[in-house]
CSV table of C-alpha atoms and ligand atoms in Angstrom, one decimal:
chain,number,residue,atom,x,y,z
A,23,MET,CA,0.0,0.0,0.0
A,24,ASN,CA,1.4,3.5,-0.8
A,25,SER,CA,2.3,5.8,2.0
A,26,THR,CA,-0.1,8.8,1.6
A,27,ALA,CA,-2.0,9.4,4.9
A,28,LYS,CA,-5.2,7.4,5.0
A,29,PHE,CA,-7.9,7.9,7.6
A,30,ILE,CA,-10.1,4.8,7.6
A,31,ILE,CA,-13.0,3.9,9.9
A,32,LEU,CA,-13.9,0.3,10.6
A,33,LEU,CA,-17.6,0.5,11.4
A,34,GLY,CA,-19.4,-2.6,12.6
A,35,PRO,CA,-21.1,-4.3,15.5
A,36,PRO,CA,-19.3,-5.8,18.5
A,37,GLY,CA,-17.7,-9.0,17.3
A,38,ALA,CA,-17.6,-8.1,13.6
A,39,GLY,CA,-13.8,-8.5,13.5
A,40,LYS,CA,-12.7,-4.8,13.6
A,41,GLY,CA,-9.9,-5.3,16.1
A,42,THR,CA,-8.6,-8.4,14.4
A,43,GLN,CA,-8.5,-6.7,11.0
A,44,ALA,CA,-7.0,-3.4,12.3
A,45,LYS,CA,-4.2,-5.3,14.1
A,46,ILE,CA,-3.3,-7.1,10.9
A,47,LEU,CA,-3.3,-3.8,9.0
A,48,HIS,CA,-0.9,-2.5,11.7
A,49,GLN,CA,1.4,-5.5,11.4
A,50,ARG,CA,1.4,-5.7,7.6
A,51,PHE,CA,1.5,-2.0,6.7
A,52,GLY,CA,2.4,-0.1,9.9
A,53,MET,CA,-1.0,1.6,9.9
A,54,VAL,CA,-1.7,3.3,13.3
A,55,HIS,CA,-4.5,1.5,15.0
A,56,VAL,CA,-6.7,3.7,17.3
A,57,ALA,CA,-9.2,1.6,19.2
A,58,SER,CA,-11.3,3.5,21.8
A,59,GLY,CA,-12.1,0.2,23.6
A,60,ASP,CA,-8.4,-0.6,23.9
A,61,LEU,CA,-7.6,2.9,25.2
A,62,PHE,CA,-10.3,2.5,27.8
A,63,ARG,CA,-9.0,-0.9,28.8
A,64,GLU,CA,-5.5,0.6,29.2
A,65,ASN,CA,-6.9,3.2,31.5
A,66,ILE,CA,-8.8,0.5,33.5
A,67,ALA,CA,-5.6,-1.5,33.9
A,68,LYS,CA,-3.7,1.6,35.2
A,69,GLN,CA,-6.7,2.4,37.4
A,70,THR,CA,-6.9,6.0,36.2
A,71,PRO,CA,-10.0,8.1,37.0
A,72,LEU,CA,-11.0,7.8,33.3
A,73,GLY,CA,-10.6,4.0,33.6
A,74,VAL,CA,-12.8,3.9,36.7
A,75,LEU,CA,-15.5,6.0,35.0
A,76,ALA,CA,-15.4,4.0,31.8
A,77,LYS,CA,-15.6,0.6,33.5
A,78,SER,CA,-18.9,1.5,35.1
A,79,PHE,CA,-20.4,2.0,31.6
A,80,MET,CA,-18.5,-0.8,29.8
A,81,ASP,CA,-19.5,-3.6,32.3
A,82,LYS,CA,-23.2,-2.8,31.6
A,83,GLY,CA,-22.7,-2.7,27.8
A,84,GLU,CA,-23.5,1.0,27.7
A,85,LEU,CA,-21.5,3.7,25.8
A,86,VAL,CA,-19.1,5.8,27.7
A,87,PRO,CA,-20.2,9.5,27.5
A,88,ASP,CA,-19.3,11.4,24.4
A,89,ASP,CA,-17.3,14.2,26.1
A,90,VAL,CA,-14.7,11.9,27.8
A,91,THR,CA,-14.5,9.6,24.8
A,92,VAL,CA,-13.9,12.3,22.3
A,93,ARG,CA,-11.3,14.0,24.5
A,94,MET,CA,-9.4,10.7,24.9
A,95,VAL,CA,-9.4,9.9,21.2
A,96,MET,CA,-8.5,13.5,20.2
A,97,GLU,CA,-5.5,13.3,22.5
A,98,ARG,CA,-4.4,10.1,20.9
A,99,ILE,CA,-4.7,11.4,17.3
A,100,ALA,CA,-2.8,14.5,18.2
A,101,LYS,CA,0.3,12.4,18.6
A,102,PRO,CA,2.8,12.6,15.7
A,103,ASP,CA,2.5,9.0,14.6
A,104,CYS,CA,-1.1,9.6,13.6
A,105,ALA,CA,-0.2,12.2,11.0
A,106,ARG,CA,0.6,9.3,8.7
A,107,GLY,CA,-3.0,8.1,8.9
A,108,VAL,CA,-5.1,6.0,11.2
A,109,VAL,CA,-7.4,3.0,11.3
A,110,PHE,CA,-10.2,3.8,13.7
A,111,ASP,CA,-11.8,0.8,15.4
A,112,GLY,CA,-14.8,1.3,17.7
A,113,PHE,CA,-14.8,5.1,17.2
A,114,PRO,CA,-16.9,7.0,16.3
A,115,ARG,CA,-20.0,5.3,17.8
A,116,THR,CA,-22.4,8.2,17.9
A,117,ASP,CA,-23.3,11.2,15.8
A,118,ALA,CA,-21.6,13.6,18.1
A,119,GLN,CA,-18.4,11.6,17.9
A,120,ALA,CA,-18.5,11.5,14.1
A,121,GLN,CA,-19.0,15.2,13.9
A,122,ALA,CA,-16.2,15.9,16.4
A,123,LEU,CA,-13.8,13.6,14.4
A,124,ASP,CA,-14.7,15.4,11.1
A,125,ALA,CA,-14.1,18.8,12.7
A,126,ALA,CA,-10.7,17.7,14.2
A,127,LEU,CA,-9.5,16.3,10.9
A,128,ALA,CA,-10.7,19.4,9.0
A,129,ARG,CA,-8.7,21.7,11.3
A,130,GLU,CA,-5.6,19.8,9.9
A,131,ASN,CA,-6.8,19.8,6.3
A,132,LYS,CA,-7.4,16.1,6.5
A,133,LYS,CA,-10.5,14.0,6.1
A,134,ILE,CA,-11.9,10.5,6.3
A,135,GLY,CA,-11.0,8.5,3.2
A,136,ALA,CA,-13.3,5.5,3.7
A,137,VAL,CA,-15.8,3.9,6.1
A,138,LEU,CA,-15.7,0.2,5.9
A,139,TRP,CA,-19.0,-1.3,7.0
A,140,VAL,CA,-18.1,-4.8,8.3
A,141,ASN,CA,-21.4,-6.7,8.1
A,142,VAL,CA,-22.0,-9.8,10.3
A,143,ARG,CA,-25.4,-11.2,11.4
A,144,ASP,CA,-26.4,-11.1,15.0
A,145,GLN,CA,-26.3,-14.9,15.6
A,146,GLU,CA,-22.7,-15.1,14.4
A,147,LEU,CA,-21.8,-12.1,16.6
A,148,VAL,CA,-23.1,-13.7,19.7
A,149,ALA,CA,-21.2,-16.9,18.9
A,150,ARG,CA,-18.0,-15.1,18.2
A,151,LEU,CA,-18.1,-12.9,21.4
A,152,SER,CA,-18.9,-15.9,23.7
A,153,ALA,CA,-15.7,-17.6,22.4
A,154,ARG,CA,-13.5,-14.4,22.4
A,155,TRP,CA,-10.4,-14.4,24.6
A,156,ILE,CA,-7.8,-11.7,24.7
A,157,CYS,CA,-4.2,-11.4,25.9
A,158,SER,CA,-4.0,-9.8,29.3
A,159,LEU,CA,-0.9,-8.0,28.3
A,160,ASP,CA,-1.2,-6.7,24.7
A,161,GLY,CA,-4.9,-7.2,24.0
A,162,ALA,CA,-4.3,-9.6,21.0
A,163,VAL,CA,-7.6,-11.2,20.1
A,164,TYR,CA,-8.3,-14.9,19.8
A,165,ASN,CA,-11.3,-17.1,19.4
A,166,LEU,CA,-11.6,-20.6,21.0
A,167,ILE,CA,-13.4,-21.9,17.9
A,168,THR,CA,-12.4,-19.8,14.8
A,169,ASN,CA,-9.0,-18.4,15.8
A,170,PRO,CA,-7.4,-20.4,18.7
A,171,PRO,CA,-4.0,-19.6,20.1
A,172,ARG,CA,-1.2,-22.1,19.4
A,173,VAL,CA,-1.0,-23.1,23.1
A,174,ALA,CA,-4.3,-23.2,24.9
A,175,GLY,CA,-4.8,-20.2,27.2
A,176,LYS,CA,-1.6,-18.4,26.2
A,177,CYS,CA,-0.9,-15.5,23.8
A,178,ASP,CA,1.1,-16.5,20.7
A,179,LEU,CA,3.1,-13.3,20.8
A,180,ASP,CA,4.2,-13.1,24.5
A,181,ASP,CA,3.0,-16.2,26.3
A,182,SER,CA,0.8,-14.1,28.6
A,183,SER,CA,-2.4,-15.6,29.9
A,184,LEU,CA,-5.6,-15.1,28.0
A,185,VAL,CA,-8.7,-13.6,29.7
A,186,GLN,CA,-12.3,-13.2,28.8
A,187,ARG,CA,-13.6,-9.6,28.8
A,188,ASP,CA,-16.2,-8.8,31.4
A,189,ASP,CA,-18.5,-7.3,28.8
A,190,ASP,CA,-18.4,-10.5,26.7
A,191,LYS,CA,-20.7,-12.2,29.2
A,192,PRO,CA,-24.2,-12.9,27.7
A,193,ALA,CA,-26.2,-10.1,29.4
A,194,ALA,CA,-23.7,-7.4,28.4
A,195,VAL,CA,-23.5,-8.8,24.8
A,196,GLN,CA,-27.2,-8.5,24.3
A,197,ARG,CA,-27.2,-4.9,25.5
A,198,ARG,CA,-24.2,-4.0,23.3
A,199,LEU,CA,-25.9,-5.3,20.2
A,200,GLN,CA,-29.0,-3.1,21.1
A,201,VAL,CA,-26.8,-0.1,21.7
A,202,PHE,CA,-25.0,-0.7,18.4
A,203,ASN,CA,-28.3,-0.8,16.5
A,204,ASN,CA,-29.8,2.2,18.2
A,205,GLN,CA,-26.8,4.6,18.5
A,206,THR,CA,-24.0,3.5,16.1
A,207,LYS,CA,-25.7,1.9,13.1
A,208,PRO,CA,-27.4,5.2,12.1
A,209,LEU,CA,-23.9,6.5,11.4
A,210,LEU,CA,-24.1,4.5,8.2
A,211,GLU,CA,-26.5,7.1,6.8
A,212,TYR,CA,-24.2,10.0,7.9
A,213,TYR,CA,-21.3,8.5,6.0
A,214,ARG,CA,-23.4,7.2,3.1
A,215,ALA,CA,-24.5,10.8,2.5
A,216,ALA,CA,-20.8,11.7,2.2
A,217,GLY,CA,-20.2,8.8,-0.2
A,218,LEU,CA,-17.7,7.1,2.0
A,219,VAL,CA,-19.2,3.7,2.8
A,220,HIS,CA,-17.9,0.4,1.4
A,221,GLU,CA,-19.5,-2.8,2.5
A,222,ILE,CA,-17.2,-5.6,3.6
A,223,GLN,CA,-18.7,-9.1,4.0
A,224,GLY,CA,-17.5,-9.9,7.5
A,225,GLU,CA,-18.6,-13.6,7.5
A,226,GLN,CA,-15.6,-15.0,5.7
A,227,PRO,CA,-12.3,-16.3,6.9
A,228,ILE,CA,-10.1,-13.6,8.5
A,229,ASP,CA,-7.7,-13.6,5.5
A,230,ARG,CA,-10.5,-13.1,3.0
A,231,VAL,CA,-11.9,-10.2,5.0
A,232,GLN,CA,-8.4,-8.7,5.1
A,233,ALA,CA,-8.0,-9.0,1.4
A,234,ASP,CA,-11.3,-7.2,0.8
A,235,ILE,CA,-10.3,-4.4,3.1
A,236,VAL,CA,-6.9,-4.0,1.5
A,237,ARG,CA,-8.5,-3.8,-1.9
A,238,VAL,CA,-10.6,-0.8,-0.8
A,239,ALA,CA,-7.7,0.8,1.1
A,240,GLU,CA,-5.3,0.6,-1.9
A,241,LYS,CA,-7.6,2.7,-4.0
A,242,LEU,CA,-7.6,5.6,-1.6
B,16,LIG,P1,-14.6,-6.5,17.2
B,16,LIG,O1,-13.3,-5.7,17.4
B,16,LIG,O2,-15.3,-6.0,15.9
B,16,LIG,O3,-15.4,-6.5,18.4
B,16,LIG,P2,-12.9,-8.8,17.2
B,16,LIG,O4,-11.8,-8.5,16.2
B,16,LIG,O5,-12.5,-8.7,18.6
B,16,LIG,O6,-14.2,-8.0,16.8
B,16,LIG,O7,-13.4,-10.3,16.8
B,16,LIG,C1,-14.5,-10.9,17.6
B,16,LIG,C2,-14.2,-12.4,17.8
B,16,LIG,O8,-14.4,-13.0,16.5
B,16,LIG,C3,-12.7,-12.7,18.2
B,16,LIG,O9,-12.8,-13.9,19.0
B,16,LIG,C4,-12.0,-13.0,16.9
B,16,LIG,O10,-10.9,-13.9,17.1
B,16,LIG,C5,-13.1,-13.6,16.1
B,16,LIG,N1,-13.1,-13.3,14.6
B,16,LIG,C6,-12.6,-12.2,14.1
B,16,LIG,N2,-12.8,-12.2,12.7
B,16,LIG,C7,-13.3,-13.4,12.4
B,16,LIG,C8,-13.7,-14.0,11.2
B,16,LIG,N3,-13.6,-13.4,10.0
B,16,LIG,N4,-14.3,-15.3,11.3
B,16,LIG,C9,-14.4,-15.9,12.5
B,16,LIG,N5,-14.1,-15.3,13.7
B,16,LIG,C10,-13.5,-14.1,13.7
B,17,LIG,P1,-16.5,-4.2,20.8
B,17,LIG,O1,-15.9,-3.9,19.4
B,17,LIG,O2,-16.5,-5.7,21.1
B,17,LIG,O3,-17.9,-3.6,20.9
B,17,LIG,P2,-14.8,-2.2,22.1
B,17,LIG,O4,-13.6,-2.7,22.7
B,17,LIG,O5,-14.8,-1.4,20.9
B,17,LIG,O6,-15.7,-3.6,21.9
B,17,LIG,O7,-15.7,-1.4,23.2
B,17,LIG,C1,-15.9,-2.0,24.5
B,17,LIG,C2,-16.8,-1.0,25.3
B,17,LIG,O8,-16.0,0.2,25.5
B,17,LIG,C3,-18.1,-0.5,24.6
B,17,LIG,O9,-19.1,-1.4,24.9
B,17,LIG,C4,-18.3,0.8,25.3
B,17,LIG,O10,-18.7,0.6,26.6
B,17,LIG,C5,-16.9,1.4,25.4
B,17,LIG,N1,-16.5,2.1,24.2
B,17,LIG,C6,-15.6,1.8,23.3
B,17,LIG,N2,-15.5,2.7,22.3
B,17,LIG,C7,-16.5,3.7,22.6
B,17,LIG,C8,-16.9,4.9,22.0
B,17,LIG,N3,-16.4,5.3,20.8
B,17,LIG,N4,-17.9,5.6,22.6
B,17,LIG,C9,-18.4,5.2,23.8
B,17,LIG,N5,-18.1,4.0,24.4
B,17,LIG,C10,-17.1,3.3,23.8
């Protein structure tokens, strides 16, 4: 992929494979991966005030309020590495967040190049989330059924133990799917109006999804 700055949003429900795909884009092409959920989890691990606040919403499957979320992501994208472009994963999730992102990029004469709508049916999402395990150290994502680690319970990259996310328990999963449909899915219309949406068939093997994403990204 060429080196012009690309700002790409992976938009899709919880479990669609956004984090998996963004991490591969980072490994293969060095694209900077900005995942609001990962930023919150880092704050929770360090027990910062933001982490304590965020956890109270995340455990219930609710969205963290826009003001704190936007501030955290804006601080991240102000760092020099992001000038080369970013893959956004899990952000924006509301209209207010999308508008804040557009405004911040416009101030730097930049804009979103593409919104990749990763489409996966609800029953598949529930199955994926109930079998998702992540590395306790670096957040690498595995799946007990579709994408298992080489050694059971251990991260392939650093041998740390794998854990299940508190919000991947069934009650929170149902709420997160509702929240996605009510608050995040409407963003598709916002970005369709700007002509930015490309649909990616998310129910394919991980490498096929990656190939479809790269095909779109290469044209930007
Ligand atoms: P998201 O970031 O969209 O919530 P993840 O990347 O964490 O999604 O993936 C959710 C779960 O599904 C993980 O356990 C992951 O290993 C698995 N997964 C990701 N992509 C695929 C795929 N194309 N097919 C099957 N399972 C997948
Ligand atoms: P997933 O892709 O599986 O939904 P994430 O790691 O992106 O998981 O998000 C986990 C939780 O973190 C969300 O359910 C929500 O509570 C919080 N969160 C992450 N990103 C945002 C955001 N952009 N706005 C508000 N809350 C967020």
